PDB file of C-alpha atoms in Angstrom:
ATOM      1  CA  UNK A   1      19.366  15.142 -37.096  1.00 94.00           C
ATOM      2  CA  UNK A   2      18.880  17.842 -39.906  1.00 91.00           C
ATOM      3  CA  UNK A   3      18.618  21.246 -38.181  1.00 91.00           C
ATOM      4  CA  UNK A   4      17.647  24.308 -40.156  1.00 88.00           C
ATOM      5  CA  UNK A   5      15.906  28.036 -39.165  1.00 86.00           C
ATOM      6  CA  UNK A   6      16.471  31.816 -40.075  1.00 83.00           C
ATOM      7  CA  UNK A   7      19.278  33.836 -38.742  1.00 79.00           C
ATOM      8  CA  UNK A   8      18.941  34.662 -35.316  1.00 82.00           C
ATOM      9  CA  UNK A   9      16.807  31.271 -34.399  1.00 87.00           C
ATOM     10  CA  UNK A  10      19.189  30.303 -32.115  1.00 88.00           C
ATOM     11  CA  UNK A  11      20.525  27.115 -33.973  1.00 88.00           C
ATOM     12  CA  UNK A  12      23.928  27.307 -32.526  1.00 88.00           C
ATOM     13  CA  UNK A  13      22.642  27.958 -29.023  1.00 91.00           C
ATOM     14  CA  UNK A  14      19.670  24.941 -29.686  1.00 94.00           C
ATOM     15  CA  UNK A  15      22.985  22.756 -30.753  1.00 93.00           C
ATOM     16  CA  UNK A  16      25.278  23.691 -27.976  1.00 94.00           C
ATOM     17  CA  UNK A  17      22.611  22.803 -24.985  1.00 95.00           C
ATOM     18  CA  UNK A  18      21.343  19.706 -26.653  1.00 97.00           C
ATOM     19  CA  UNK A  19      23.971  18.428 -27.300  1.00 97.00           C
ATOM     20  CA  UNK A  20      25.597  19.019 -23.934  1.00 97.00           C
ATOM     21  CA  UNK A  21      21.977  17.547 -22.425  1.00 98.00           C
ATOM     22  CA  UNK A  22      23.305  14.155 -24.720  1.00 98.00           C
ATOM     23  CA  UNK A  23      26.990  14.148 -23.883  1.00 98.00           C
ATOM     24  CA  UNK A  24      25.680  14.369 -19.841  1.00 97.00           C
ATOM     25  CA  UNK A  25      23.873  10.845 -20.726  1.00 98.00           C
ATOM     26  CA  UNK A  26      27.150   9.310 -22.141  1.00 97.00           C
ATOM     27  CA  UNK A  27      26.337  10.177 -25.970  1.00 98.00           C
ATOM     28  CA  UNK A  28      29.270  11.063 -28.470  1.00 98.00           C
ATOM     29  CA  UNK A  29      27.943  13.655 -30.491  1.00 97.00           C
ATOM     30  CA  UNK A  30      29.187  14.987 -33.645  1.00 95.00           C
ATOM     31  CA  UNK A  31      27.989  18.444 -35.171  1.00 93.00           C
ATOM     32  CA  UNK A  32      28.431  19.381 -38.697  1.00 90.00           C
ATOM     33  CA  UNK A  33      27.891  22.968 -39.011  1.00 85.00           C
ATOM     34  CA  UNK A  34      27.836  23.985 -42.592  1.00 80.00           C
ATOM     35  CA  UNK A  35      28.537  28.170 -43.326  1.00 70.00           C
ATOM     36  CA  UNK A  36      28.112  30.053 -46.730  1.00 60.00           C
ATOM     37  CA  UNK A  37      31.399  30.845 -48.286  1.00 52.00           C
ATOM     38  CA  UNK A  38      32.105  34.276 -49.714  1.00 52.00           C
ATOM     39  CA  UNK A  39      31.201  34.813 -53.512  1.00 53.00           C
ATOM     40  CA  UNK A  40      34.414  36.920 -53.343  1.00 52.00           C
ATOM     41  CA  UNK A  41      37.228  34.764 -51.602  1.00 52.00           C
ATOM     42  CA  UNK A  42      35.545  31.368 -51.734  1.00 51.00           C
ATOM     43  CA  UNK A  43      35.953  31.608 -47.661  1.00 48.00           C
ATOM     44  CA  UNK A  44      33.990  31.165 -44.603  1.00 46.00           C
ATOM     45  CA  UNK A  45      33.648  32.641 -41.172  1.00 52.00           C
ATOM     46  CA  UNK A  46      32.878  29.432 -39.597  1.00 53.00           C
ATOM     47  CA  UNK A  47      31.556  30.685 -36.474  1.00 55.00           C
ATOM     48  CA  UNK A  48      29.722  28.111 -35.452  1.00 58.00           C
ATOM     49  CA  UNK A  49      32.378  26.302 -33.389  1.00 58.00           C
ATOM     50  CA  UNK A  50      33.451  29.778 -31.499  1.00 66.00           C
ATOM     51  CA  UNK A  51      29.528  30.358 -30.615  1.00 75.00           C
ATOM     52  CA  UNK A  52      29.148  26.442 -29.049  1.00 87.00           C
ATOM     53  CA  UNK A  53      32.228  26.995 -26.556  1.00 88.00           C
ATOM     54  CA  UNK A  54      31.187  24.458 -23.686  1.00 92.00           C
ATOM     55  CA  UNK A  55      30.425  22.048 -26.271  1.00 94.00           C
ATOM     56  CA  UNK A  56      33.592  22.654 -28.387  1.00 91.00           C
ATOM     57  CA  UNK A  57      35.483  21.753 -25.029  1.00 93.00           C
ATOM     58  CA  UNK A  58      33.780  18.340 -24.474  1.00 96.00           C
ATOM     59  CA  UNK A  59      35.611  15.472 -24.954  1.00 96.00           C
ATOM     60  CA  UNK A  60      32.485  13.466 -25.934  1.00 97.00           C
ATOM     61  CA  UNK A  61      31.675  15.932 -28.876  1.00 96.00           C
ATOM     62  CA  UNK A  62      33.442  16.585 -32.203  1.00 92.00           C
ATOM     63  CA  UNK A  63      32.188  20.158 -34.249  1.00 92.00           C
ATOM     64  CA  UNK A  64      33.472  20.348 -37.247  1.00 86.00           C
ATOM     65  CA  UNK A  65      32.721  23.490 -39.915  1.00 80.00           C
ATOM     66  CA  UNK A  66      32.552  23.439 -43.052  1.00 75.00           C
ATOM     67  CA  UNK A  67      31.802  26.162 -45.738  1.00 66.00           C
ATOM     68  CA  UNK A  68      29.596  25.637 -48.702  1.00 61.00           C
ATOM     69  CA  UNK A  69      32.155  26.323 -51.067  1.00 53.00           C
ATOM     70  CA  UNK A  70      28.911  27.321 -53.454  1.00 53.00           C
ATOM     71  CA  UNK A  71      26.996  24.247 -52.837  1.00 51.00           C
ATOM     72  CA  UNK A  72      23.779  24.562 -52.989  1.00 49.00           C
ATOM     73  CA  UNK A  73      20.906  22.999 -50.324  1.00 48.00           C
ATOM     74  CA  UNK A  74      21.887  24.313 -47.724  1.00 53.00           C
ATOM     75  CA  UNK A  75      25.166  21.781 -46.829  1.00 59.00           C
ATOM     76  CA  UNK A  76      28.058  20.952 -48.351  1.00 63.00           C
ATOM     77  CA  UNK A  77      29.261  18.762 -51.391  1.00 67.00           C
ATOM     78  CA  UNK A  78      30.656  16.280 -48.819  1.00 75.00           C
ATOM     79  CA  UNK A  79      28.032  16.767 -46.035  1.00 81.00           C
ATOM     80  CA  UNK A  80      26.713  12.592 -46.828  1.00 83.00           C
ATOM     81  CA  UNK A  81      30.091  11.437 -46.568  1.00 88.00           C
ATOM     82  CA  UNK A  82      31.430  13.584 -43.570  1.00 89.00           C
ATOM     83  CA  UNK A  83      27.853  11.919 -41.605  1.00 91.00           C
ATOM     84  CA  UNK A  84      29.036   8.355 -42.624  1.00 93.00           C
ATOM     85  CA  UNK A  85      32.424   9.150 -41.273  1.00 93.00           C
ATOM     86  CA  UNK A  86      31.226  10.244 -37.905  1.00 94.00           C
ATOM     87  CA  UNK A  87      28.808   7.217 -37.626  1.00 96.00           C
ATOM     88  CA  UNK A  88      31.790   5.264 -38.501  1.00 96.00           C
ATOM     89  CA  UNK A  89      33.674   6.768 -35.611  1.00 95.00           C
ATOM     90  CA  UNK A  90      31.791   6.074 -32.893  1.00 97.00           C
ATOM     91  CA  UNK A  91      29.569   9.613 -32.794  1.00 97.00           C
ATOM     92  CA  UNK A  92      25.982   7.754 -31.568  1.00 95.00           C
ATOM     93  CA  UNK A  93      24.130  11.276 -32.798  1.00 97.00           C
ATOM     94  CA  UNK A  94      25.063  13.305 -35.503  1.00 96.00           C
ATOM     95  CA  UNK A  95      24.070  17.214 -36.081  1.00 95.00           C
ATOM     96  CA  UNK A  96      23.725  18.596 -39.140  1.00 90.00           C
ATOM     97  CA  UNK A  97      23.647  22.249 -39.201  1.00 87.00           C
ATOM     98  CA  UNK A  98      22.726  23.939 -42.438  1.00 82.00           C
ATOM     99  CA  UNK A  99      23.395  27.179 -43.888  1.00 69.00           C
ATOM    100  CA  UNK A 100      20.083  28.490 -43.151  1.00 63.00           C
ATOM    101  CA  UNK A 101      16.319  28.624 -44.775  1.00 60.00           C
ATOM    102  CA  UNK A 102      15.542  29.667 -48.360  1.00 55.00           C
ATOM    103  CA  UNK A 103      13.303  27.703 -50.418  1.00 48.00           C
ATOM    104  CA  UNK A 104      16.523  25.134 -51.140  1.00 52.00           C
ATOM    105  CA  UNK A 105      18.325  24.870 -48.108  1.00 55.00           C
ATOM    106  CA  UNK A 106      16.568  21.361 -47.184  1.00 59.00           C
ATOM    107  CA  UNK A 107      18.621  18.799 -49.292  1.00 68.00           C
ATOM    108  CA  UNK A 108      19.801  17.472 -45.281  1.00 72.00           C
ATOM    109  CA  UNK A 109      16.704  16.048 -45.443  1.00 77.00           C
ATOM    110  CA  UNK A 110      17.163  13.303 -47.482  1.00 79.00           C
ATOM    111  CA  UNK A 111      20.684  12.445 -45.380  1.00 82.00           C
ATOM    112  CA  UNK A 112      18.903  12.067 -41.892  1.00 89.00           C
ATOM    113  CA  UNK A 113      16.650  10.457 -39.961  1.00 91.00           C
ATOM    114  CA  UNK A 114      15.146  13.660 -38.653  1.00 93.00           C
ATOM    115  CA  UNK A 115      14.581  17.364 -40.362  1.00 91.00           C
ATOM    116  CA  UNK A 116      14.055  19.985 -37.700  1.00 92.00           C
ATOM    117  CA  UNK A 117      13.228  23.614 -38.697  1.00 90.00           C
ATOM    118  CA  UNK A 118      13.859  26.022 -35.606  1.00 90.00           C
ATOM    119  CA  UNK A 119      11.874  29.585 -35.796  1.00 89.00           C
ATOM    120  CA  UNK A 120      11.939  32.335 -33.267  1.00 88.00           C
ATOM    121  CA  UNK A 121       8.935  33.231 -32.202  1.00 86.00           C
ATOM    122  CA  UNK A 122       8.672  36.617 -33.636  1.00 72.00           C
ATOM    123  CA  UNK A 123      10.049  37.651 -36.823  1.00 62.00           C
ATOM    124  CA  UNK A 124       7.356  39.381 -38.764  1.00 55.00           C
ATOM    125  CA  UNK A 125       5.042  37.551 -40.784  1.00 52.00           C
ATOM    126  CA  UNK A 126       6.410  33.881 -40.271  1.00 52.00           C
ATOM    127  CA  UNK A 127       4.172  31.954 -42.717  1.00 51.00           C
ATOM    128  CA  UNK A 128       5.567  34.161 -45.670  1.00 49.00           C
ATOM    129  CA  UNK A 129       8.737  34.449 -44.770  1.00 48.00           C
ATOM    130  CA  UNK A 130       9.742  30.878 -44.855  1.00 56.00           C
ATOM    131  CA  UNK A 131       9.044  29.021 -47.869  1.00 59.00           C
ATOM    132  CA  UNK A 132       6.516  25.488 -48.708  1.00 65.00           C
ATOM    133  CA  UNK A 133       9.504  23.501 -49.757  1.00 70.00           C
ATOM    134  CA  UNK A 134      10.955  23.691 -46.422  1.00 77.00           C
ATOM    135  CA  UNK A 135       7.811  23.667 -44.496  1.00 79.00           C
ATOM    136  CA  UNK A 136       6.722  20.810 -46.669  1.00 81.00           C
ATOM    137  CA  UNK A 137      10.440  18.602 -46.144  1.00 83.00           C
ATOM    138  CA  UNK A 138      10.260  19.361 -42.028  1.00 88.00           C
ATOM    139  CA  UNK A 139       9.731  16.732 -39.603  1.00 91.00           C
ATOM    140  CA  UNK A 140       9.305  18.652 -36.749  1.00 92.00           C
ATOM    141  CA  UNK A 141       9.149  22.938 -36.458  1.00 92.00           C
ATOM    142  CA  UNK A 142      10.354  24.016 -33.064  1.00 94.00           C
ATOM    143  CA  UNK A 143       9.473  27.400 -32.328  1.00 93.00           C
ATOM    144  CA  UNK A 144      12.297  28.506 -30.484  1.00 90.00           C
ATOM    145  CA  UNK A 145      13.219  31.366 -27.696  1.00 88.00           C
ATOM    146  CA  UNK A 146       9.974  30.786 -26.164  1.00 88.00           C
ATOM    147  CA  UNK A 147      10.010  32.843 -22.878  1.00 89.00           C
ATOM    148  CA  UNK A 148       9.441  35.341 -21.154  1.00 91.00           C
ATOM    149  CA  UNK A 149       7.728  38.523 -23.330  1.00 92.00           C
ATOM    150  CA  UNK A 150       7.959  35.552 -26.707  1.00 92.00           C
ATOM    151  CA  UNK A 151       5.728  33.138 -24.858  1.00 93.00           C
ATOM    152  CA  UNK A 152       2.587  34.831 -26.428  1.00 93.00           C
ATOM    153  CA  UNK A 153       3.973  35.363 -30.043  1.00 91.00           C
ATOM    154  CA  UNK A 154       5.573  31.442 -29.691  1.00 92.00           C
ATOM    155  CA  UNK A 155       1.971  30.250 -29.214  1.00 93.00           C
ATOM    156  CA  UNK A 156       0.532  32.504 -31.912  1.00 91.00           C
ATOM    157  CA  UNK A 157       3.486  31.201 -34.557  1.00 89.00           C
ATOM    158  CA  UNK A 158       3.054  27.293 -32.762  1.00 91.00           C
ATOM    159  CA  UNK A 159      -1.218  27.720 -33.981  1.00 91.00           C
ATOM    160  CA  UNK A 160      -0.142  29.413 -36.838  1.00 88.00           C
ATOM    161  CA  UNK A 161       2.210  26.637 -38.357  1.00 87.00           C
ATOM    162  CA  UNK A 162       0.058  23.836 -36.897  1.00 89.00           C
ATOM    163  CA  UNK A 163      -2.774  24.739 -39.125  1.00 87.00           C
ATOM    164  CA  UNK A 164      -0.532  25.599 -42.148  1.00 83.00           C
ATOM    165  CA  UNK A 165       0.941  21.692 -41.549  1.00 84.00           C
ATOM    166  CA  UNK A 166      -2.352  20.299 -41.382  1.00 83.00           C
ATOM    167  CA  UNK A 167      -2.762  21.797 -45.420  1.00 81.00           C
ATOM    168  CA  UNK A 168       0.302  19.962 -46.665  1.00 77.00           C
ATOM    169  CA  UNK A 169       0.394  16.835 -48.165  1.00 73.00           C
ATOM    170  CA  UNK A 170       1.743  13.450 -45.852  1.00 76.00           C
ATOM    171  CA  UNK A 171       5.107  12.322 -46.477  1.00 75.00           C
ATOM    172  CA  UNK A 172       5.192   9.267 -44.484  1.00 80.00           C
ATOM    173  CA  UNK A 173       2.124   7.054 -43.508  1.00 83.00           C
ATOM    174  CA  UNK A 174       3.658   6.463 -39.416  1.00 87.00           C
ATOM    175  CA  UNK A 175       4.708  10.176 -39.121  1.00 86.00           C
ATOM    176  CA  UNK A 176       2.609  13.572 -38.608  1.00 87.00           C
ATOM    177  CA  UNK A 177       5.050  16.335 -38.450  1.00 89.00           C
ATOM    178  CA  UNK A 178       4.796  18.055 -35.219  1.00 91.00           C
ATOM    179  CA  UNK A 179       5.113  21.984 -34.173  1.00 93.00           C
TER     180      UNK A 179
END
């Protein structure tokens, strides 16, 4: 699975508590987490492991980050290969966390079997703020953090991006993307 969203979606918290939910049912899950690399230094934070502690801790899950080292789409020059590797080693679900949305942070897509775009629920005006490539390469848009005073603005975004779906053309002739 191909997961990608604005800052502050709440991919790393999405990540950590599914894929706790699929190591409780006997799952090995593997999550690449791919972070942008500084112009500067050529380095990366690579916080993503430090914000999915429980996970990081389970011996049924393997996190591994990876900076961008200026790639561009979103993942890494070796993001294809790394998901072959974990397949190879027994991970039954692998995560692919990328860098974040921009009109070219979807080339994931095309390296698994499901693209998932994660929005919070209220971030301004949603429909301009992330791009038609993305929109257009998504399988399924979650709208995330929906509770509590965000239920209202998650429904509003949900009917929002449901009718701005319905305007794109099909990729697949078995598959509607869902919000």
């Amino acid at each position: 699975l191909g997961l990608s969203g604005p800052p502050g979606a709440g991919k790393s918290t999405f990540i950590e508590c599914f894929g706790k939910m699929l190591t409780e049912r006997k799952y090995k899950v593997s999550v690449l987490a791919v972070d942008p690399s500084s112009s500067t230094s050529g380095g990366s934070l690579l916080g993503d492991k430090t914000r999915m502690t429980e996970l990081s801790r389970d011996m049924n899950a393997y996190i591994r980050p990876s900076p961008t080292s200026g790639t561009l789409g979103g993942v890494t020059r070796t993001t294809n290969e790394a998901i072959l590797l974990c397949e190879g080693g027994g991970y039954n679900v692998v995560l692919v966390e990328t860098v974040g949305v921009g009109q070219s942070e979807f080339a994931v897509a095309d390296m698994v079997d499901m693209f998932i775009l994660l929005l919070p629920p209220a971030g301004g005006d949603e429909l301009q703020g992330i791009k038609r490539g993305i929109i257009e390469m998504a399988d399924l848009v979650a709208i995330n953090k929906a509770d509590g005073d965000l239920i209202v603005p998650a429904r509003r975004i949900q009917a929002e991006y449901v009718s701005a779906m319905k305007l794109l053309r099909k990729r697949s002739k078995v598959w509607r993307p869902q919000v």
